[in-house]
CSV table of C-alpha atoms in Angstrom, one decimal:
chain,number,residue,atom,x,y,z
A,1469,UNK,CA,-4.6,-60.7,-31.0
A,1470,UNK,CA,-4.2,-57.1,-32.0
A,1471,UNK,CA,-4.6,-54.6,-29.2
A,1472,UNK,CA,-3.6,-51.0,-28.1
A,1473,UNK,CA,-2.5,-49.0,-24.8
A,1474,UNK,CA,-2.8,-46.0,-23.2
A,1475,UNK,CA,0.1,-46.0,-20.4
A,1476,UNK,CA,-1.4,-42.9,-19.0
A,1477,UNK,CA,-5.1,-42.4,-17.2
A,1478,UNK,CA,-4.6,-38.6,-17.0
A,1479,UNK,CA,-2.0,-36.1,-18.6
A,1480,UNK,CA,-2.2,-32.6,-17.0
A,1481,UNK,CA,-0.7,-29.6,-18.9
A,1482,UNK,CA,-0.7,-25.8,-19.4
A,1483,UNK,CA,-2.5,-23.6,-22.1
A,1484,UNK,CA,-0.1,-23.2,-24.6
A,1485,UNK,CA,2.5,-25.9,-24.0
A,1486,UNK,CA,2.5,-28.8,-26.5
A,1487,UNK,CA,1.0,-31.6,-25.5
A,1488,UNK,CA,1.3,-35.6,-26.1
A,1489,UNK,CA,-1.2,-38.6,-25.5
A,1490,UNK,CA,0.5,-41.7,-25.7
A,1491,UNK,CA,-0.5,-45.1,-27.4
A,1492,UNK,CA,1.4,-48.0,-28.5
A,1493,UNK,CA,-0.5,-50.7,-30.1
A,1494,UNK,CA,0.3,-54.4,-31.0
A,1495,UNK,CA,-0.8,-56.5,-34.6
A,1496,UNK,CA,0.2,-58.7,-36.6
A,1497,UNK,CA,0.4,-57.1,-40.3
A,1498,UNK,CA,0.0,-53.5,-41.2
A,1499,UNK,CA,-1.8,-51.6,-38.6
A,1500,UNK,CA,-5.2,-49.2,-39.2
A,1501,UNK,CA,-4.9,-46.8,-36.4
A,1502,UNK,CA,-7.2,-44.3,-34.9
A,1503,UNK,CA,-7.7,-41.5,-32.1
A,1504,UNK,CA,-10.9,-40.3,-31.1
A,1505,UNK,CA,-11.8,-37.8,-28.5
A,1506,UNK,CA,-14.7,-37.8,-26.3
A,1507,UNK,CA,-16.5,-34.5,-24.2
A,1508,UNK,CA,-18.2,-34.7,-21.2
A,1509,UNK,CA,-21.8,-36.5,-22.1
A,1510,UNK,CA,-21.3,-37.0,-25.6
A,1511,UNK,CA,-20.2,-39.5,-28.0
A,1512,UNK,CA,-16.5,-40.0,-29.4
A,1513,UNK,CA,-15.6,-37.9,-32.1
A,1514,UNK,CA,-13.2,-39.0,-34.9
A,1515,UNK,CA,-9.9,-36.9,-34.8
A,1516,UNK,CA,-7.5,-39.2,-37.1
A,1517,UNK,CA,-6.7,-42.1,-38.6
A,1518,UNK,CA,-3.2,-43.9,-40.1
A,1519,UNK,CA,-3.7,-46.1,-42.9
A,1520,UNK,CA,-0.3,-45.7,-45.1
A,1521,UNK,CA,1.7,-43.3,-46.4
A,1522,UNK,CA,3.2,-40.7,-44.1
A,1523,UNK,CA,4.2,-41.0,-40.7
A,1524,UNK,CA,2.9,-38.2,-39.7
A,1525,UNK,CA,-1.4,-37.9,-39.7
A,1526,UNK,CA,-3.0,-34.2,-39.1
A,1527,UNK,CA,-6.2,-34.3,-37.8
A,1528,UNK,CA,-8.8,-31.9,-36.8
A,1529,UNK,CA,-9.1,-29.6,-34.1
A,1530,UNK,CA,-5.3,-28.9,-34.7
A,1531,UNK,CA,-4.3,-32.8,-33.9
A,1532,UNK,CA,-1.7,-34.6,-35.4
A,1533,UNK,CA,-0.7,-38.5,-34.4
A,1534,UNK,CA,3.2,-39.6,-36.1
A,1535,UNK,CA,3.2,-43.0,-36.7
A,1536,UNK,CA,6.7,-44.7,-35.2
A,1537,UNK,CA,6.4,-48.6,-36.9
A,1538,UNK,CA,9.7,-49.8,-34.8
A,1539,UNK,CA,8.1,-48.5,-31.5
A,1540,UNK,CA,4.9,-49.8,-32.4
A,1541,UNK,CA,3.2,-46.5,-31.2
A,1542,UNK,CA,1.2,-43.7,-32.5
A,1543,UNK,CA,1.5,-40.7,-30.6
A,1544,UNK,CA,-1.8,-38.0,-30.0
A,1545,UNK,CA,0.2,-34.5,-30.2
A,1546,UNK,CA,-0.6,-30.9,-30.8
A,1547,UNK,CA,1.9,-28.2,-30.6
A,1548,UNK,CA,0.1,-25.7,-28.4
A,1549,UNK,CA,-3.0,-27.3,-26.0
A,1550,UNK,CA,-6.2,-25.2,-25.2
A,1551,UNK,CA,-8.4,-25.5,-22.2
A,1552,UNK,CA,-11.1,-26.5,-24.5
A,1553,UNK,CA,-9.3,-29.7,-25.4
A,1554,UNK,CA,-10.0,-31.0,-22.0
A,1555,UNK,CA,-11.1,-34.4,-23.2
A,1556,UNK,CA,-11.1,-38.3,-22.6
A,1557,UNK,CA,-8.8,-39.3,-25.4
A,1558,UNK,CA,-9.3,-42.8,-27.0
A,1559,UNK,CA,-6.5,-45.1,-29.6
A,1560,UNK,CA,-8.1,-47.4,-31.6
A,1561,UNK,CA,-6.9,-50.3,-33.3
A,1562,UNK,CA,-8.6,-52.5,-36.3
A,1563,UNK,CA,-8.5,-55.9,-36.0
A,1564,UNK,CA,-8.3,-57.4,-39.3
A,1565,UNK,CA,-9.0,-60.8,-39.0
A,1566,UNK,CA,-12.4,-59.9,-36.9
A,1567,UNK,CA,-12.5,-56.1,-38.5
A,1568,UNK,CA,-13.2,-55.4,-34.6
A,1569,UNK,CA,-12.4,-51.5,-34.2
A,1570,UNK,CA,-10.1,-52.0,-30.5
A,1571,UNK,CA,-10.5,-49.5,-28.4
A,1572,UNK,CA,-7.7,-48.8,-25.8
A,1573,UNK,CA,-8.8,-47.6,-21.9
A,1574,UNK,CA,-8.5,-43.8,-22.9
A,1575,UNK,CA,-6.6,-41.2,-21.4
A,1576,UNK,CA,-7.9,-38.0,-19.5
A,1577,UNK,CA,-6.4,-35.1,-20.8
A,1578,UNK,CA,-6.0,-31.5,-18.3
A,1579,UNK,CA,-5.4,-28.4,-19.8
A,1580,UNK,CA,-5.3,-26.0,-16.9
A,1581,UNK,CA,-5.7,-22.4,-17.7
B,1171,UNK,CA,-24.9,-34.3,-43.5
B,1172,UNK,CA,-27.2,-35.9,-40.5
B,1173,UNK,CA,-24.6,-37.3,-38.4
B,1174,UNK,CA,-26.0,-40.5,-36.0
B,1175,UNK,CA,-28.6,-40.2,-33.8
B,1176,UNK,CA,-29.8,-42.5,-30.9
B,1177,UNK,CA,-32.9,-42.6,-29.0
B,1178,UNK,CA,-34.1,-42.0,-26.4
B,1179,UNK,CA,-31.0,-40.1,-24.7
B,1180,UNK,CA,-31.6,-41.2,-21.0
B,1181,UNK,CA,-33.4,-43.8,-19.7
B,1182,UNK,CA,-34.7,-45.1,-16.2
B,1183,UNK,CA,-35.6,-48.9,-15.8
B,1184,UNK,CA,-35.8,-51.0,-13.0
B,1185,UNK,CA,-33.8,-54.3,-12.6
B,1186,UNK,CA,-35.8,-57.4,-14.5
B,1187,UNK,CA,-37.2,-54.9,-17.2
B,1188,UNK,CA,-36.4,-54.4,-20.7
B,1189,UNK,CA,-34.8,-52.0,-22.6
B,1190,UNK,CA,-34.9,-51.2,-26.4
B,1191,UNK,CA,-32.4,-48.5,-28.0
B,1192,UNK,CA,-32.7,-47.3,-31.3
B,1193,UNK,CA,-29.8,-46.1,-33.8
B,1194,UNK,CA,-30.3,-44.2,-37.2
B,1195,UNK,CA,-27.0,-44.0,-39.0
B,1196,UNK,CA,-25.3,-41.6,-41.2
B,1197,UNK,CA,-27.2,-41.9,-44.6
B,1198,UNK,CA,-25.5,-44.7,-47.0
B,1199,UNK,CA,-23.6,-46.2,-43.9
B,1200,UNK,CA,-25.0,-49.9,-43.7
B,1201,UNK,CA,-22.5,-51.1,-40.8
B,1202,UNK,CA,-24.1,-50.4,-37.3
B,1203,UNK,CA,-21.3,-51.2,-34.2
B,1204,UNK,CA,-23.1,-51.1,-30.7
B,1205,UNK,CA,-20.9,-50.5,-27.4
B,1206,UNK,CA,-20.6,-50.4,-24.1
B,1207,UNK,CA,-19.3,-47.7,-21.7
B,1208,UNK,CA,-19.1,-48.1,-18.1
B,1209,UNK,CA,-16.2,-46.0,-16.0
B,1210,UNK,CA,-15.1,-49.1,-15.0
B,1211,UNK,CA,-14.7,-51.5,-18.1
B,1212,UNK,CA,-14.5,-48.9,-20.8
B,1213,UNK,CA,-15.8,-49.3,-24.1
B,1214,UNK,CA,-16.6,-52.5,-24.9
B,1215,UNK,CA,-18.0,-53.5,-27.9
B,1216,UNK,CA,-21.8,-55.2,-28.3
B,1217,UNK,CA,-22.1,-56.4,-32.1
B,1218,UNK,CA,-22.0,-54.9,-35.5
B,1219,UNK,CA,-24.5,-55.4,-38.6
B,1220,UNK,CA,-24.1,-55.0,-42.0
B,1221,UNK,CA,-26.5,-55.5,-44.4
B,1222,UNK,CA,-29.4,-56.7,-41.5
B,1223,UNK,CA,-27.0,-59.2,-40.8
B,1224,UNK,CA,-24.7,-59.9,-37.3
B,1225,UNK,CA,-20.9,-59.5,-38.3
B,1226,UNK,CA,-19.6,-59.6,-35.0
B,1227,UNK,CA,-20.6,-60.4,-31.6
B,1228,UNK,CA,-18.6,-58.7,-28.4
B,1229,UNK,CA,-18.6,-60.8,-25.0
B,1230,UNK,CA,-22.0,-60.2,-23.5
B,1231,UNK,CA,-24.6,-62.4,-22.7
B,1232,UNK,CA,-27.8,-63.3,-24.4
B,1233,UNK,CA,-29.6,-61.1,-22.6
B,1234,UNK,CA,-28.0,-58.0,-25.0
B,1235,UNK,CA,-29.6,-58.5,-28.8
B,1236,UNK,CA,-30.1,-56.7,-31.7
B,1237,UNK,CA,-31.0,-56.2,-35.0
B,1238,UNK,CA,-31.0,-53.8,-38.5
B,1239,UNK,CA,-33.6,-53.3,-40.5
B,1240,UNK,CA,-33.7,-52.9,-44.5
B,1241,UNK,CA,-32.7,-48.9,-44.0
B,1242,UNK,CA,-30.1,-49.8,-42.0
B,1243,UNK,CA,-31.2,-48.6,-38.8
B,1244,UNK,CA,-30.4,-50.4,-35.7
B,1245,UNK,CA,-31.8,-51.8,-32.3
B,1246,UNK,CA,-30.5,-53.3,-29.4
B,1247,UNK,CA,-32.4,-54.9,-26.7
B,1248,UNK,CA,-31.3,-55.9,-23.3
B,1249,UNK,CA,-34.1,-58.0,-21.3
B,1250,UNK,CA,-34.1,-59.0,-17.8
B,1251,UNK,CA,-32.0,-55.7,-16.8
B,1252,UNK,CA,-29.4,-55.7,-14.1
B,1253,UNK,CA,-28.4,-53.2,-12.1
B,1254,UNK,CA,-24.4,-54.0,-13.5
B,1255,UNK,CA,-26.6,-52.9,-17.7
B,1256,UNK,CA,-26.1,-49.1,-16.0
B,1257,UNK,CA,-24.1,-47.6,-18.9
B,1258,UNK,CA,-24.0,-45.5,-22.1
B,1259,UNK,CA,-24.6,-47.5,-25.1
B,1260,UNK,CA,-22.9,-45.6,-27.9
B,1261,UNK,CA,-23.9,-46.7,-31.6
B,1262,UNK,CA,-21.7,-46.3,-34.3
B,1263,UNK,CA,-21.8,-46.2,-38.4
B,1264,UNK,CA,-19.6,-46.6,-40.9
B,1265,UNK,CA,-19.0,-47.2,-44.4
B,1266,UNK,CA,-17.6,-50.8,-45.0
B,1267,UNK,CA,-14.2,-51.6,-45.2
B,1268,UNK,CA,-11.1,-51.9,-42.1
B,1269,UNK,CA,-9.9,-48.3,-42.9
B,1270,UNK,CA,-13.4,-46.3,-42.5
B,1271,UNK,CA,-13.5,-44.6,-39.1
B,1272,UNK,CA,-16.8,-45.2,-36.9
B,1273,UNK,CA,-19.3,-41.8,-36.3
B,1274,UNK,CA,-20.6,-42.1,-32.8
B,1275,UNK,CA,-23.9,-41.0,-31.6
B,1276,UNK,CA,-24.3,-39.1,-28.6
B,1277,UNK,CA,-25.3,-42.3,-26.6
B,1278,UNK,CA,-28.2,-43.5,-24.6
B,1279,UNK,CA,-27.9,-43.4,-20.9
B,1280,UNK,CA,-29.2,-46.1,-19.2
B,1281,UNK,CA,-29.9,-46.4,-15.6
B,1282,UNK,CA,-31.1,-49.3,-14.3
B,1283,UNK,CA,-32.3,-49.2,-10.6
């Protein structure tokens, strides 16, 4: 069964440094991967998705995700974090034999002023 | 465009009512995903329509239904209400097809006391 995980409940860091929200995710066949974000009282919001192509996805908000096929993981990052990117952070897997969209547990993410 | 809206936003029942939530997706999306999300479990997914028809079907029991009319709109209906049906529903829409990312509503919170 294809599924994803988010190792980490909570990543804390500083305005300004870079920051990474981790995922690694498990198929069989070429994975469809995506990272959402949600804010306090609202729904998720779409950030990025890997299809094919290049390993590395840019998203909005300043978001990237790099693909890494022989560490089965794709990788939230964005080079310098803002306070107002405080956030649960969700990885998302497509199930292709039940075209289920797999949601993994999420991951809080900090940014302390 | 309109992006997915859900009504109503918050709701109070009381255990052995029921409840009926209402979705209108994105226009010319016709796949409607319903899902679950409690601090506890996460999201879990409900069921996804296409085309007024049930795709998929998540774990729950009978007591969580739905349906999509001809314009693609959606409801779900949860009868006999249990305190444990204290969530926020979050309804999706997409175009068809395993690389199409889900919109997300802002959710309906339900509280059942």
């Amino acid at each position: 069964a294809q599924s994803v995980a988010q190792p980490e409940d909570q990543v804390n860091v500083a305005e300004g440094n870079p920051l990474t929200v981790k995922c690694t995710y498990s198929v069989s066949g070429n994975p469809y991967l995506f990272w959402y974000v949600q804010y306090p009282n609202r729904g998720l919001q779409f950030l990025l998705k890997y299809i094919t192509g290049d390993n590395l996805v840019k998203g909005s908000y300043g978001f990237e995700a790099e693909f890494n096929k022989s560490q089965t993981s794709f990788h939230l990052k964005k080079p310098s974090a803002l306070v107002s990117d405080s956030a649960l952070y969700f990885c998302a897997v497509r199930d292709l034999l039940t075209d289920k969209l797999i949601f993994g547990t999420g991951t809080r993410l900090q940014v302390f002023p | 465009k309109a992006g997915v809206t859900q009504t109503p936003r918050y709701l109070i029942k009381t255990r052995g009512q029921q409840v009926t939530l209402s979705c209108s997706p994105i226009s010319g999306h016709r796949s409607v995903s319903w899902y679950q999300q409690t601090p506890g479990q996460g999201l879990q997914f409900l069921f996804e329509y296409f085309s007024e028809t049930q795709r998929n079907k998540g774990n729950f029991p009978g007591r969580f239904s739905g349906r999509q009319f001809s314009n693609s709109r959606s409801e779900m209906n949860v009868s006999t209400l249990e305190l444990g049906d204290s969530a926020l529903y979050l309804c999706a829409s997409s175009l068809r097809g395993p690389y199409n990312e889900q919109f997300f509503g802002p959710g309906t919170r339900l509280t059942v006391l």
